[in-house]
Amino acid sequence: MLAFTFECEVPVNRILVLNLPASVLPGKHQIEVVVDPNESSSAIETMEALVPVSDEVPPRTELWQRLIALRAQAEANGMSLLSQDEILAEMRQRRGEDE
């Protein structure tokens, strides 16, 4: 296992390119990226800062393919999809945070 630790300034567009060393061979690898937000940020604020992946990006994993199929099935059955804000509001309501 190789472990890389680096600090970087994340630009406004949030695009970060990582070039792996030649010792990392092509093929399937598990790569873990950990973003350490400010200690004062809550999990909800961190979630809101995440940028969703565009629908044009082809699924790269079996789970991703299954989730897209479930989404299509829900839409076909007339289920309305919630926005990120609506999901977060429902989470707060279920946790009793809005009361």
CSV table of N, CA and C in Angstrom, one decimal:
chain,number,residue,atom,x,y,z
A,1,MET,N,0.8,-1.2,0.0
A,1,MET,CA,0.0,0.0,0.0
A,1,MET,C,0.9,1.2,0.0
A,2,LEU,N,0.5,2.2,-0.8
A,2,LEU,CA,1.2,3.5,-0.8
A,2,LEU,C,0.3,4.5,-0.1
A,3,ALA,N,0.9,5.4,0.6
A,3,ALA,CA,0.1,6.5,1.2
A,3,ALA,C,0.7,7.8,0.8
A,4,PHE,N,-0.1,8.7,0.4
A,4,PHE,CA,0.3,10.0,0.0
A,4,PHE,C,-0.4,11.0,0.9
A,5,THR,N,0.4,12.0,1.4
A,5,THR,CA,-0.2,13.1,2.1
A,5,THR,C,0.3,14.3,1.5
A,6,PHE,N,-0.6,15.2,1.2
A,6,PHE,CA,-0.2,16.5,0.6
A,6,PHE,C,-1.2,17.6,1.0
A,7,GLU,N,-0.7,18.8,1.1
A,7,GLU,CA,-1.6,19.9,1.3
A,7,GLU,C,-1.6,20.7,0.0
A,8,CYS,N,-2.8,21.3,-0.2
A,8,CYS,CA,-3.0,22.1,-1.4
A,8,CYS,C,-4.0,23.1,-1.2
A,9,GLU,N,-3.9,24.1,-2.0
A,9,GLU,CA,-4.9,25.2,-2.0
A,9,GLU,C,-6.0,24.8,-3.1
A,10,VAL,N,-7.2,24.7,-2.6
A,10,VAL,CA,-8.2,24.3,-3.6
A,10,VAL,C,-8.7,25.5,-4.3
A,11,PRO,N,-8.7,25.5,-5.6
A,11,PRO,CA,-9.1,26.7,-6.3
A,11,PRO,C,-10.6,26.9,-6.3
A,12,VAL,N,-11.0,28.0,-6.8
A,12,VAL,CA,-12.5,28.4,-6.8
A,12,VAL,C,-13.3,27.3,-7.6
A,13,ASN,N,-12.7,26.8,-8.7
A,13,ASN,CA,-13.4,25.8,-9.5
A,13,ASN,C,-13.4,24.4,-8.9
A,14,ARG,N,-12.7,24.3,-7.8
A,14,ARG,CA,-12.6,23.0,-7.0
A,14,ARG,C,-12.0,21.8,-7.8
A,15,ILE,N,-11.3,22.1,-8.8
A,15,ILE,CA,-10.7,21.1,-9.7
A,15,ILE,C,-9.3,20.8,-9.2
A,16,LEU,N,-9.0,19.6,-8.8
A,16,LEU,CA,-7.7,19.2,-8.4
A,16,LEU,C,-7.2,18.0,-9.2
A,17,VAL,N,-6.1,18.1,-9.8
A,17,VAL,CA,-5.5,17.1,-10.7
A,17,VAL,C,-4.4,16.4,-9.9
A,18,LEU,N,-4.5,15.1,-9.8
A,18,LEU,CA,-3.4,14.3,-9.1
A,18,LEU,C,-2.8,13.4,-10.1
A,19,ASN,N,-1.5,13.6,-10.3
A,19,ASN,CA,-0.7,12.7,-11.1
A,19,ASN,C,0.0,11.7,-10.2
A,20,LEU,N,-0.3,10.4,-10.4
A,20,LEU,CA,0.3,9.4,-9.6
A,20,LEU,C,1.7,9.0,-10.1
A,21,PRO,N,2.6,8.5,-9.2
A,21,PRO,CA,3.9,8.1,-9.7
A,21,PRO,C,3.9,6.9,-10.6
A,22,ALA,N,4.9,6.7,-11.3
A,22,ALA,CA,5.0,5.5,-12.2
A,22,ALA,C,4.9,4.2,-11.5
A,23,SER,N,5.2,4.2,-10.2
A,23,SER,CA,5.2,3.0,-9.5
A,23,SER,C,3.7,2.5,-9.3
A,24,VAL,N,2.8,3.3,-9.5
A,24,VAL,CA,1.4,2.9,-9.4
A,24,VAL,C,1.0,2.4,-10.8
A,25,LEU,N,0.7,1.1,-10.8
A,25,LEU,CA,0.4,0.4,-12.1
A,25,LEU,C,-1.0,0.6,-12.5
A,26,PRO,N,-1.3,0.6,-13.8
A,26,PRO,CA,-2.7,0.7,-14.3
A,26,PRO,C,-3.5,-0.4,-13.8
A,27,GLY,N,-4.8,-0.2,-13.6
A,27,GLY,CA,-5.7,-1.2,-13.1
A,27,GLY,C,-6.5,-0.7,-12.0
A,28,LYS,N,-7.3,-1.6,-11.4
A,28,LYS,CA,-8.2,-1.2,-10.4
A,28,LYS,C,-7.5,-1.0,-9.1
A,29,HIS,N,-7.8,0.2,-8.5
A,29,HIS,CA,-7.2,0.6,-7.2
A,29,HIS,C,-8.2,1.2,-6.3
A,30,GLN,N,-8.1,1.1,-5.0
A,30,GLN,CA,-8.9,1.9,-4.1
A,30,GLN,C,-8.2,3.1,-3.7
A,31,ILE,N,-8.8,4.3,-4.0
A,31,ILE,CA,-8.1,5.5,-3.7
A,31,ILE,C,-9.0,6.3,-2.7
A,32,GLU,N,-8.5,6.7,-1.6
A,32,GLU,CA,-9.3,7.4,-0.6
A,32,GLU,C,-8.8,8.9,-0.6
A,33,VAL,N,-9.8,9.7,-0.7
A,33,VAL,CA,-9.5,11.2,-0.6
A,33,VAL,C,-10.3,11.7,0.6
A,34,VAL,N,-9.5,12.3,1.5
A,34,VAL,CA,-10.1,12.8,2.7
A,34,VAL,C,-9.9,14.4,2.7
A,35,VAL,N,-11.1,15.0,2.8
A,35,VAL,CA,-11.0,16.5,2.9
A,35,VAL,C,-11.3,16.9,4.3
A,36,ASP,N,-10.4,17.6,4.9
A,36,ASP,CA,-10.5,18.0,6.3
A,36,ASP,C,-11.1,19.4,6.4
A,37,PRO,N,-12.4,19.5,6.5
A,37,PRO,CA,-13.0,20.9,6.6
A,37,PRO,C,-12.6,21.5,7.9
A,38,ASN,N,-12.9,22.8,7.9
A,38,ASN,CA,-12.6,23.5,9.2
A,38,ASN,C,-13.4,22.9,10.3
A,39,GLU,N,-12.8,22.9,11.5
A,39,GLU,CA,-13.4,22.3,12.7
A,39,GLU,C,-14.8,22.8,13.0
A,40,SER,N,-15.0,24.1,12.6
A,40,SER,CA,-16.3,24.7,13.0
A,40,SER,C,-17.4,24.3,12.0
A,41,SER,N,-17.1,23.7,10.9
A,41,SER,CA,-18.1,23.4,10.0
A,41,SER,C,-18.9,22.1,10.5
A,42,SER,N,-20.2,22.2,10.3
A,42,SER,CA,-21.0,21.0,10.6
A,42,SER,C,-21.1,20.1,9.4
A,43,ALA,N,-21.5,18.9,9.6
A,43,ALA,CA,-21.6,17.9,8.5
A,43,ALA,C,-22.6,18.4,7.5
A,44,ILE,N,-23.7,19.0,7.9
A,44,ILE,CA,-24.6,19.5,6.9
A,44,ILE,C,-24.0,20.6,6.0
A,45,GLU,N,-23.2,21.5,6.6
A,45,GLU,CA,-22.6,22.6,5.8
A,45,GLU,C,-21.6,22.0,4.9
A,46,THR,N,-20.9,20.9,5.3
A,46,THR,CA,-19.9,20.2,4.5
A,46,THR,C,-20.6,19.6,3.3
A,47,MET,N,-21.8,18.9,3.6
A,47,MET,CA,-22.6,18.3,2.5
A,47,MET,C,-23.0,19.3,1.5
A,48,GLU,N,-23.4,20.5,1.9
A,48,GLU,CA,-23.9,21.5,1.0
A,48,GLU,C,-22.8,22.1,0.1
A,49,ALA,N,-21.6,21.9,0.6
A,49,ALA,CA,-20.4,22.4,-0.2
A,49,ALA,C,-20.0,21.5,-1.3
A,50,LEU,N,-20.5,20.2,-1.3
A,50,LEU,CA,-20.2,19.2,-2.3
A,50,LEU,C,-20.9,19.6,-3.6
A,51,VAL,N,-20.2,19.3,-4.7
A,51,VAL,CA,-20.7,19.6,-6.0
A,51,VAL,C,-21.2,18.3,-6.6
A,52,PRO,N,-22.5,18.2,-7.0
A,52,PRO,CA,-22.9,16.9,-7.6
A,52,PRO,C,-22.3,16.6,-8.9
A,53,VAL,N,-22.2,15.3,-9.2
A,53,VAL,CA,-21.7,14.9,-10.5
A,53,VAL,C,-22.7,15.1,-11.6
A,54,SER,N,-22.3,15.5,-12.7
A,54,SER,CA,-23.3,15.8,-13.8
A,54,SER,C,-23.9,14.5,-14.3
A,55,ASP,N,-25.1,14.6,-14.8
A,55,ASP,CA,-25.8,13.4,-15.3
A,55,ASP,C,-25.1,12.8,-16.6
A,56,GLU,N,-24.3,13.6,-17.2
A,56,GLU,CA,-23.7,13.2,-18.4
A,56,GLU,C,-22.5,12.3,-18.2
A,57,VAL,N,-22.0,12.2,-16.9
A,57,VAL,CA,-20.9,11.3,-16.6
A,57,VAL,C,-21.4,9.9,-16.5
A,58,PRO,N,-20.8,9.0,-17.3
A,58,PRO,CA,-21.2,7.6,-17.3
A,58,PRO,C,-20.9,6.9,-16.0
A,59,PRO,N,-21.8,6.0,-15.5
A,59,PRO,CA,-21.5,5.3,-14.2
A,59,PRO,C,-20.2,4.5,-14.3
A,60,ARG,N,-19.4,4.5,-13.3
A,60,ARG,CA,-18.1,3.8,-13.3
A,60,ARG,C,-18.1,2.6,-12.4
A,61,THR,N,-19.2,2.5,-11.6
A,61,THR,CA,-19.2,1.4,-10.6
A,61,THR,C,-20.6,0.7,-10.7
A,62,GLU,N,-20.6,-0.5,-10.2
A,62,GLU,CA,-21.9,-1.3,-10.2
A,62,GLU,C,-22.9,-0.6,-9.4
A,63,LEU,N,-22.5,0.0,-8.2
A,63,LEU,CA,-23.4,0.7,-7.3
A,63,LEU,C,-24.0,1.9,-8.0
A,64,TRP,N,-23.2,2.6,-8.7
A,64,TRP,CA,-23.6,3.8,-9.4
A,64,TRP,C,-24.6,3.5,-10.5
A,65,GLN,N,-24.4,2.4,-11.2
A,65,GLN,CA,-25.4,1.9,-12.2
A,65,GLN,C,-26.7,1.6,-11.6
A,66,ARG,N,-26.6,0.9,-10.4
A,66,ARG,CA,-27.9,0.5,-9.7
A,66,ARG,C,-28.7,1.7,-9.3
A,67,LEU,N,-27.9,2.7,-8.7
A,67,LEU,CA,-28.6,3.9,-8.2
A,67,LEU,C,-29.2,4.7,-9.4
A,68,ILE,N,-28.6,4.8,-10.5
A,68,ILE,CA,-29.2,5.4,-11.7
A,68,ILE,C,-30.4,4.7,-12.1
A,69,ALA,N,-30.4,3.4,-12.1
A,69,ALA,CA,-31.5,2.6,-12.5
A,69,ALA,C,-32.7,2.8,-11.6
A,70,LEU,N,-32.4,2.9,-10.3
A,70,LEU,CA,-33.5,3.1,-9.3
A,70,LEU,C,-34.1,4.5,-9.5
A,71,ARG,N,-33.2,5.5,-9.7
A,71,ARG,CA,-33.7,6.9,-10.0
A,71,ARG,C,-34.6,6.9,-11.2
A,72,ALA,N,-34.2,6.2,-12.3
A,72,ALA,CA,-35.0,6.2,-13.5
A,72,ALA,C,-36.4,5.5,-13.2
A,73,GLN,N,-36.3,4.4,-12.4
A,73,GLN,CA,-37.5,3.7,-12.1
A,73,GLN,C,-38.5,4.6,-11.3
A,74,ALA,N,-37.9,5.3,-10.3
A,74,ALA,CA,-38.7,6.2,-9.5
A,74,ALA,C,-39.4,7.3,-10.3
A,75,GLU,N,-38.6,7.9,-11.2
A,75,GLU,CA,-39.1,8.9,-12.1
A,75,GLU,C,-40.2,8.4,-13.0
A,76,ALA,N,-40.0,7.1,-13.5
A,76,ALA,CA,-41.0,6.5,-14.4
A,76,ALA,C,-42.3,6.2,-13.7
A,77,ASN,N,-42.2,6.0,-12.4
A,77,ASN,CA,-43.4,5.7,-11.5
A,77,ASN,C,-44.1,7.0,-11.0
A,78,GLY,N,-43.6,8.2,-11.5
A,78,GLY,CA,-44.2,9.5,-11.1
A,78,GLY,C,-43.7,10.0,-9.8
A,79,MET,N,-42.6,9.4,-9.2
A,79,MET,CA,-42.1,10.0,-7.9
A,79,MET,C,-41.3,11.2,-8.2
A,80,SER,N,-41.6,12.3,-7.5
A,80,SER,CA,-40.8,13.5,-7.7
A,80,SER,C,-39.5,13.4,-6.9
A,81,LEU,N,-38.4,13.8,-7.5
A,81,LEU,CA,-37.1,13.8,-6.9
A,81,LEU,C,-36.9,15.1,-6.1
A,82,LEU,N,-36.3,14.9,-4.9
A,82,LEU,CA,-36.0,16.1,-4.1
A,82,LEU,C,-34.7,16.7,-4.4
A,83,SER,N,-34.7,18.0,-4.2
A,83,SER,CA,-33.4,18.7,-4.4
A,83,SER,C,-32.5,18.5,-3.2
A,84,GLN,N,-31.3,18.9,-3.2
A,84,GLN,CA,-30.4,18.7,-2.1
A,84,GLN,C,-30.9,19.5,-0.9
A,85,ASP,N,-31.5,20.7,-1.1
A,85,ASP,CA,-32.0,21.5,0.0
A,85,ASP,C,-33.2,20.8,0.6
A,86,GLU,N,-34.1,20.2,-0.2
A,86,GLU,CA,-35.3,19.5,0.3
A,86,GLU,C,-34.9,18.3,1.1
A,87,ILE,N,-33.8,17.6,0.6
A,87,ILE,CA,-33.3,16.4,1.4
A,87,ILE,C,-32.8,16.8,2.7
A,88,LEU,N,-32.0,17.9,2.8
A,88,LEU,CA,-31.4,18.3,4.0
A,88,LEU,C,-32.5,18.8,5.0
A,89,ALA,N,-33.6,19.5,4.4
A,89,ALA,CA,-34.7,19.9,5.3
A,89,ALA,C,-35.4,18.7,5.9
A,90,GLU,N,-35.6,17.7,5.1
A,90,GLU,CA,-36.3,16.5,5.6
A,90,GLU,C,-35.5,15.8,6.6
A,91,MET,N,-34.1,15.8,6.4
A,91,MET,CA,-33.3,15.2,7.5
A,91,MET,C,-33.4,16.0,8.8
A,92,ARG,N,-33.4,17.3,8.7
A,92,ARG,CA,-33.5,18.1,9.9
A,92,ARG,C,-34.9,17.9,10.6
A,93,GLN,N,-35.9,17.7,9.8
A,93,GLN,CA,-37.3,17.5,10.3
A,93,GLN,C,-37.3,16.2,11.0
A,94,ARG,N,-36.8,15.1,10.4
A,94,ARG,CA,-36.8,13.8,11.0
A,94,ARG,C,-36.0,13.7,12.3
A,95,ARG,N,-34.9,14.5,12.4
A,95,ARG,CA,-34.1,14.6,13.6
A,95,ARG,C,-34.7,15.5,14.7
A,96,GLY,N,-35.8,16.2,14.3
A,96,GLY,CA,-36.4,17.1,15.3
A,96,GLY,C,-35.7,18.4,15.4
A,97,GLU,N,-34.9,18.7,14.5
A,97,GLU,CA,-34.1,19.9,14.6
A,97,GLU,C,-34.9,21.2,14.2
A,98,ASP,N,-36.0,21.0,13.5
A,98,ASP,CA,-36.8,22.2,13.1
A,98,ASP,C,-37.8,22.6,14.1
A,99,GLU,N,-38.0,21.8,15.1
A,99,GLU,CA,-39.0,22.1,16.1
A,99,GLU,C,-38.6,23.1,17.2
